[in-house]
PDB file of C-alpha atoms in Angstrom:
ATOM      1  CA  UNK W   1      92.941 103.850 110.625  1.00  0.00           C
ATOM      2  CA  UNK W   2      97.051 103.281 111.132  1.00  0.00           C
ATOM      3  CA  UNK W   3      98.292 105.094 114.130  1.00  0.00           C
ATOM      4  CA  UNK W   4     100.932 106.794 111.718  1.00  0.00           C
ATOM      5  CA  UNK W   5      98.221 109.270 111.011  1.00  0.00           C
ATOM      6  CA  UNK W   6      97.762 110.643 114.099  1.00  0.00           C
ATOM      7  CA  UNK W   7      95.040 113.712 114.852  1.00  0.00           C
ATOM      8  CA  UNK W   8      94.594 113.762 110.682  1.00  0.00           C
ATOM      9  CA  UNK W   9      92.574 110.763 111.201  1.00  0.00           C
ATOM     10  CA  UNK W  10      89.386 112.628 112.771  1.00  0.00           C
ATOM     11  CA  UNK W  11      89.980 115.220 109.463  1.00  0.00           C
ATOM     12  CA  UNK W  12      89.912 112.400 106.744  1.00  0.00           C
ATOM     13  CA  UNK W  13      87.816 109.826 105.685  1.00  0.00           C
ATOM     14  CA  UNK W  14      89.302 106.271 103.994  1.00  0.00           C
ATOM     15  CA  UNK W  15      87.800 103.653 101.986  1.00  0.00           C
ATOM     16  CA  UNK W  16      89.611 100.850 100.362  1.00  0.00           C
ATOM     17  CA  UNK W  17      89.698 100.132  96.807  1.00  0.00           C
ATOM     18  CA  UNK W  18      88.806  96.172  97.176  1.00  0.00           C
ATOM     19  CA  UNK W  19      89.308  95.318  93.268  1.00  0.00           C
ATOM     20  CA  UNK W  20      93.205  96.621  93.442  1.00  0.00           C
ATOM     21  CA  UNK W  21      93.784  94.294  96.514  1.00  0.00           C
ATOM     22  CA  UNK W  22      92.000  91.430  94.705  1.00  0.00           C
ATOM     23  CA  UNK W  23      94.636  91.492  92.003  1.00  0.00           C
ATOM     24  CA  UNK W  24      97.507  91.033  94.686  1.00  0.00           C
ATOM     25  CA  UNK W  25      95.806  88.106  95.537  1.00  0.00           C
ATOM     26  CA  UNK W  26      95.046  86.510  92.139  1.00  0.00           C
ATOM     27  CA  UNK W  27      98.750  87.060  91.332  1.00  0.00           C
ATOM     28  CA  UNK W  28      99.414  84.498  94.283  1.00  0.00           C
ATOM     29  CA  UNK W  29      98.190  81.497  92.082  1.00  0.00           C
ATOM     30  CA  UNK W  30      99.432  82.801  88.901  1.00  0.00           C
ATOM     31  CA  UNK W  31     102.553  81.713  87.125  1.00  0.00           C
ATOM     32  CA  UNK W  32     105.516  84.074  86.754  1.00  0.00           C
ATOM     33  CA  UNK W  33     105.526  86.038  84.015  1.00  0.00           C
ATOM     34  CA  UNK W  34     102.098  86.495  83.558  1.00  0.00           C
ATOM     35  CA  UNK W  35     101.378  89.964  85.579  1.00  0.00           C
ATOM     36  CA  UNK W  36     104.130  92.980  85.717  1.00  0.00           C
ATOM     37  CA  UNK W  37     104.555  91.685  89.543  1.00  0.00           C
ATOM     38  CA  UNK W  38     105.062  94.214  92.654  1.00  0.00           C
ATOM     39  CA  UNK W  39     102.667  94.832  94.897  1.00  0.00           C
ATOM     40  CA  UNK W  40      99.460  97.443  94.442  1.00  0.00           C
ATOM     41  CA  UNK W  41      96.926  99.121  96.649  1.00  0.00           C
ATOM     42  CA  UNK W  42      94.070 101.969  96.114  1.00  0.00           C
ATOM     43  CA  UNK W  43      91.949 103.816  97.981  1.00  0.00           C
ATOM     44  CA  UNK W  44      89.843 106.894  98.465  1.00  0.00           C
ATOM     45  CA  UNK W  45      90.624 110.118 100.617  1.00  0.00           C
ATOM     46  CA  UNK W  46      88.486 112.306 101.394  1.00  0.00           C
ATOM     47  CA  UNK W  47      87.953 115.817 103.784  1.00  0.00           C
ATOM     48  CA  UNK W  48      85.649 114.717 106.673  1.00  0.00           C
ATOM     49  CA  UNK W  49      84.060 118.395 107.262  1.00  0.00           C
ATOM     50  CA  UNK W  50      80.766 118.618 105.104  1.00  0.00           C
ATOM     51  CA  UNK W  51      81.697 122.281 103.912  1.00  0.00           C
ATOM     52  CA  UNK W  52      86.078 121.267 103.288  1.00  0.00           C
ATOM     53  CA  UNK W  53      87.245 121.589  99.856  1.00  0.00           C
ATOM     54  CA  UNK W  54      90.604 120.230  98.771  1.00  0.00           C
ATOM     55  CA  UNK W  55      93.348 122.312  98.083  1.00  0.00           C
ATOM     56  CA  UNK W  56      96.534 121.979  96.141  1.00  0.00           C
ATOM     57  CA  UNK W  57      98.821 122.491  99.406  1.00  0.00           C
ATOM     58  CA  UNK W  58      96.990 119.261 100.813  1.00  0.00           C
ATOM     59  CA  UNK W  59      98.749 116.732  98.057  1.00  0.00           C
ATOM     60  CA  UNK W  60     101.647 116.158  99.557  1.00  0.00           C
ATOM     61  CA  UNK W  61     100.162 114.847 102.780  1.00  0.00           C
ATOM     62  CA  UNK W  62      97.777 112.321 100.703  1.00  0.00           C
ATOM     63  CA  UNK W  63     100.889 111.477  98.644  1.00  0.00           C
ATOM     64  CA  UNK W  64     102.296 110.446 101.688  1.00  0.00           C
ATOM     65  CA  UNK W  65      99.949 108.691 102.832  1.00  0.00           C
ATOM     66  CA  UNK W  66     100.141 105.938 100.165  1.00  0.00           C
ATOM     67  CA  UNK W  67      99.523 102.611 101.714  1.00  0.00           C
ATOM     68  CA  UNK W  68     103.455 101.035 101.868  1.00  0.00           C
ATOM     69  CA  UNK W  69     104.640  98.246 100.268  1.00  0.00           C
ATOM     70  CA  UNK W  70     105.383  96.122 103.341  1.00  0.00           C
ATOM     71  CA  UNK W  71     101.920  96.897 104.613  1.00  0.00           C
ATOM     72  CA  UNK W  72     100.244  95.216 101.796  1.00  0.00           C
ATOM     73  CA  UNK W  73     102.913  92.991 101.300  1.00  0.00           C
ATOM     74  CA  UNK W  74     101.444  92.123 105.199  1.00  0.00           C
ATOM     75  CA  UNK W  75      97.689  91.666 103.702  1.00  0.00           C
ATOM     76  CA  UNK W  76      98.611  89.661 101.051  1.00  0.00           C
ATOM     77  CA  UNK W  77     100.979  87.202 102.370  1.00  0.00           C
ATOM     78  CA  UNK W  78     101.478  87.454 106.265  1.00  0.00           C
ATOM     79  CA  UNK W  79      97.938  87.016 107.684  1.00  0.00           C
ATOM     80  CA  UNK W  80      97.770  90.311 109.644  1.00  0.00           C
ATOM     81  CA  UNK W  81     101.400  91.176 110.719  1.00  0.00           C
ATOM     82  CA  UNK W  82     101.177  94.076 112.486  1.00  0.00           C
ATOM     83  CA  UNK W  83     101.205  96.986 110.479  1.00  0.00           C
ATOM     84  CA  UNK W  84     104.629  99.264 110.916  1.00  0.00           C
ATOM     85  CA  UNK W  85     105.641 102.740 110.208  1.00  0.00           C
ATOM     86  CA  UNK W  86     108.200 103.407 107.295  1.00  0.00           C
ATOM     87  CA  UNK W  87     109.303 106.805 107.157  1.00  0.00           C
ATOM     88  CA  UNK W  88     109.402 108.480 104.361  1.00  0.00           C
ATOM     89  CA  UNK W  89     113.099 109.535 103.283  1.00  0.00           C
ATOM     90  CA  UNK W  90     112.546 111.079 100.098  1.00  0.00           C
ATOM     91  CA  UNK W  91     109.300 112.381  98.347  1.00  0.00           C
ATOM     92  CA  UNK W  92     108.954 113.854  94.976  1.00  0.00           C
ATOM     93  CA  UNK W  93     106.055 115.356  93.695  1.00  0.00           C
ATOM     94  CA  UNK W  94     105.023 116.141  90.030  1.00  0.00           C
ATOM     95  CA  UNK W  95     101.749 118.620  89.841  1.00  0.00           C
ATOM     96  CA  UNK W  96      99.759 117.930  86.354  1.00  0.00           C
ATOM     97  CA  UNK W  97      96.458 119.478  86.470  1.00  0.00           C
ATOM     98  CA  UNK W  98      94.594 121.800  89.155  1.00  0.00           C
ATOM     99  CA  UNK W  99      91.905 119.960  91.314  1.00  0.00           C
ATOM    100  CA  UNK W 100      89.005 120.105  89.836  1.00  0.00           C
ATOM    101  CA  UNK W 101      86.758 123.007  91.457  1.00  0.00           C
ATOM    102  CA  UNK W 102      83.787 122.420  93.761  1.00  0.00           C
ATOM    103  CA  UNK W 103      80.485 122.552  92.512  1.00  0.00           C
ATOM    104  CA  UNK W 104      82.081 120.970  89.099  1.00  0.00           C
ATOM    105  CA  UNK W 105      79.357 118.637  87.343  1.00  0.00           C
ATOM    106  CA  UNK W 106      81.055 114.573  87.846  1.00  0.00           C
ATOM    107  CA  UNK W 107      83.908 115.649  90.204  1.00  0.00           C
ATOM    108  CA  UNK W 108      84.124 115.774  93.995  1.00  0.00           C
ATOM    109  CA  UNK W 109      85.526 118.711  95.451  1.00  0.00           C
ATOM    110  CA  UNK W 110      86.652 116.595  98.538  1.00  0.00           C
ATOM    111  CA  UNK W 111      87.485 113.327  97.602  1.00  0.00           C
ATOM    112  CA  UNK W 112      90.549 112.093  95.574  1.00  0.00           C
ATOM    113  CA  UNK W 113      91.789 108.655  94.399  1.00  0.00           C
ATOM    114  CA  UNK W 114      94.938 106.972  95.576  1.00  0.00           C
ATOM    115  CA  UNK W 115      96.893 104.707  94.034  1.00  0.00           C
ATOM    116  CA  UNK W 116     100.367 103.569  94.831  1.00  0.00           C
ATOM    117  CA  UNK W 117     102.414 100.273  93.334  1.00  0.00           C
ATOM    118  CA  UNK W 118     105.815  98.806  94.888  1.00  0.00           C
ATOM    119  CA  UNK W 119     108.365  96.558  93.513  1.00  0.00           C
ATOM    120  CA  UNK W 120     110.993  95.603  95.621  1.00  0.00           C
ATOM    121  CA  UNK W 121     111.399  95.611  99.712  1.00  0.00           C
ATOM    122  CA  UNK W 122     114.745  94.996 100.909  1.00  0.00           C
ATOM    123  CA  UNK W 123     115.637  95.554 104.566  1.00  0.00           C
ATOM    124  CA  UNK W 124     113.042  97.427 105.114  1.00  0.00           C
ATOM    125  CA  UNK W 125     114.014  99.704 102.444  1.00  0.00           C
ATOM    126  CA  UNK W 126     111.524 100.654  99.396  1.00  0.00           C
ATOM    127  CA  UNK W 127     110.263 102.983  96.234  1.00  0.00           C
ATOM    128  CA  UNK W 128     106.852 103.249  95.701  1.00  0.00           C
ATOM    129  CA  UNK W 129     105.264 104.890  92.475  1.00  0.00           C
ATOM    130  CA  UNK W 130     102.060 106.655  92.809  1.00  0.00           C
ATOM    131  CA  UNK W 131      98.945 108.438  91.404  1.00  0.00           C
ATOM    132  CA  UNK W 132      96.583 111.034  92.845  1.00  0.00           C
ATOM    133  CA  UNK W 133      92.989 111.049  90.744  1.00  0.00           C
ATOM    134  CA  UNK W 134      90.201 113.307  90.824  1.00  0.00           C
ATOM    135  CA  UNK W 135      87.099 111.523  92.499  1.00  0.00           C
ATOM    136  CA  UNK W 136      83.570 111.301  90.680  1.00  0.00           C
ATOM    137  CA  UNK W 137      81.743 111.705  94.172  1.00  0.00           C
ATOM    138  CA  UNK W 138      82.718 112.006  97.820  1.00  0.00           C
ATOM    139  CA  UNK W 139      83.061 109.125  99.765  1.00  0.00           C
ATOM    140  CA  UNK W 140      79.911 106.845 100.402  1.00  0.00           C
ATOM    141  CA  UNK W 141      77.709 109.269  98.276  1.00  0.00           C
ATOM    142  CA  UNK W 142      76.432 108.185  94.506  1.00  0.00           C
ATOM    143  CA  UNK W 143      77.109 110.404  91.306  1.00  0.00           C
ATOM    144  CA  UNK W 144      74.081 109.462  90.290  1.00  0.00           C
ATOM    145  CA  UNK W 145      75.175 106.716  87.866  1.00  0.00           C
ATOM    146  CA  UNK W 146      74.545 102.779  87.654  1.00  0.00           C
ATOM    147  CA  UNK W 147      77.381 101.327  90.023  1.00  0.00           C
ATOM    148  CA  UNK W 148      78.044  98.619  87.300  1.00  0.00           C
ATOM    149  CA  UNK W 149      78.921 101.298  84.700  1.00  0.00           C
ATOM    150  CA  UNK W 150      82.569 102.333  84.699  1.00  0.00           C
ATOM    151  CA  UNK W 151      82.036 104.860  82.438  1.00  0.00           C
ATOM    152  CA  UNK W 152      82.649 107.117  85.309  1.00  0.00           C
ATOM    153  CA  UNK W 153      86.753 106.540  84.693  1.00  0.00           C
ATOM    154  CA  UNK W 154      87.169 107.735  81.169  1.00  0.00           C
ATOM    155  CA  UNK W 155      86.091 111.287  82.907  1.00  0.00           C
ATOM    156  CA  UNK W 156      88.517 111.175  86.095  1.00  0.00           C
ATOM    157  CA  UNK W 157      92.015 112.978  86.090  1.00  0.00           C
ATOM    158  CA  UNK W 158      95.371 112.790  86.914  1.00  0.00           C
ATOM    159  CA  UNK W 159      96.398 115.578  88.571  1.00  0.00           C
ATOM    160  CA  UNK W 160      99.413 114.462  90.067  1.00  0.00           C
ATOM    161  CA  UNK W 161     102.179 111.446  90.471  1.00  0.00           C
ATOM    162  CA  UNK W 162     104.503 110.796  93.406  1.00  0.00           C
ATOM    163  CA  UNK W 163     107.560 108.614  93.807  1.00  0.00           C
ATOM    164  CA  UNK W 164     109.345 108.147  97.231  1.00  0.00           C
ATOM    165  CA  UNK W 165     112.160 105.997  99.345  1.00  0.00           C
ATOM    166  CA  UNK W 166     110.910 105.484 102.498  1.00  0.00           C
ATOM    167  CA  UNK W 167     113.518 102.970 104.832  1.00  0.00           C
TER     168      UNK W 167
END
């Protein structure tokens, strides 16, 4: 886990979304115009204590820690440039819908979704857009449903959206 997250990383637990990466890489053979473009990366967050529950005043941290647009911009194209911090400047915050409560029947109570998409990098400089989801299970554990089935999504929630400049 990136240094940036310092003694949060033994409270947290991480696990890449591999089919939003994929697309940054099948947009490398694909002709312009044919995807929105930008850059895209997922994952899920989730509490590492067994008995944690989420809270609303926790959002902002895993709103901030969106994976950056130069860092994937390193996956995708530079062949593991070291990864860099990019402070965050500005971060706004727009609260939809209360986490869902633990105990609630297809929802974790300590897990959430993150997704973030960039657009433009220039000197460093960069606005990301990004999502915060309700999770169908914690992280490594099974809801109980074929893996193959996505019907799991349909059920999920937004409960938040974050933009920020980070330099």
């Amino acid at each position: 886990m990136h240094f940036k997250y310092g003694k949060f990383r033994d409270e947290v637990q991480r696990a890449e979304e591999p089919a939003i990466m994929a697309q940054n890489f099948a947009r490398l053979d694909a002709k312009p115009g044919t995807h929105p473009g930008g850059l895209e990366s997922g994952a899920w967050w989730g509490l590492a204590g067994e008995d944690e529950e989420l809270h609303l005043s926790m959002i902002p941290f895993f709103a901030d820690v969106f994976e950056n647009t130069p860092s994937v911009l390193s996956q995708v194209y530079g062949g593991g440039t070291p990864d860099m911090w990019y402070p965050t400047m500005v971060m706004t915050i727009e609260f939809k819908r209360k986490l869902p409560q633990r105990g609630m029947p297809g929802y974790s109570g300590q897990t959430l979704g993150v997704y973030s998409k960039g657009s433009f990098l220039e000197y460093g400089r960069h606005d990301m857009y990004g999502e915060i989801w309700s999770a169908p299970s914690n992280i490594s554990q099974s809801d109980g449903r074929d893996p193959a089935d996505d019907s799991w999504k349909k059920d999920m929630r937004k409960g938040d959206r974050a933009s920020k400049a980070k330099l």
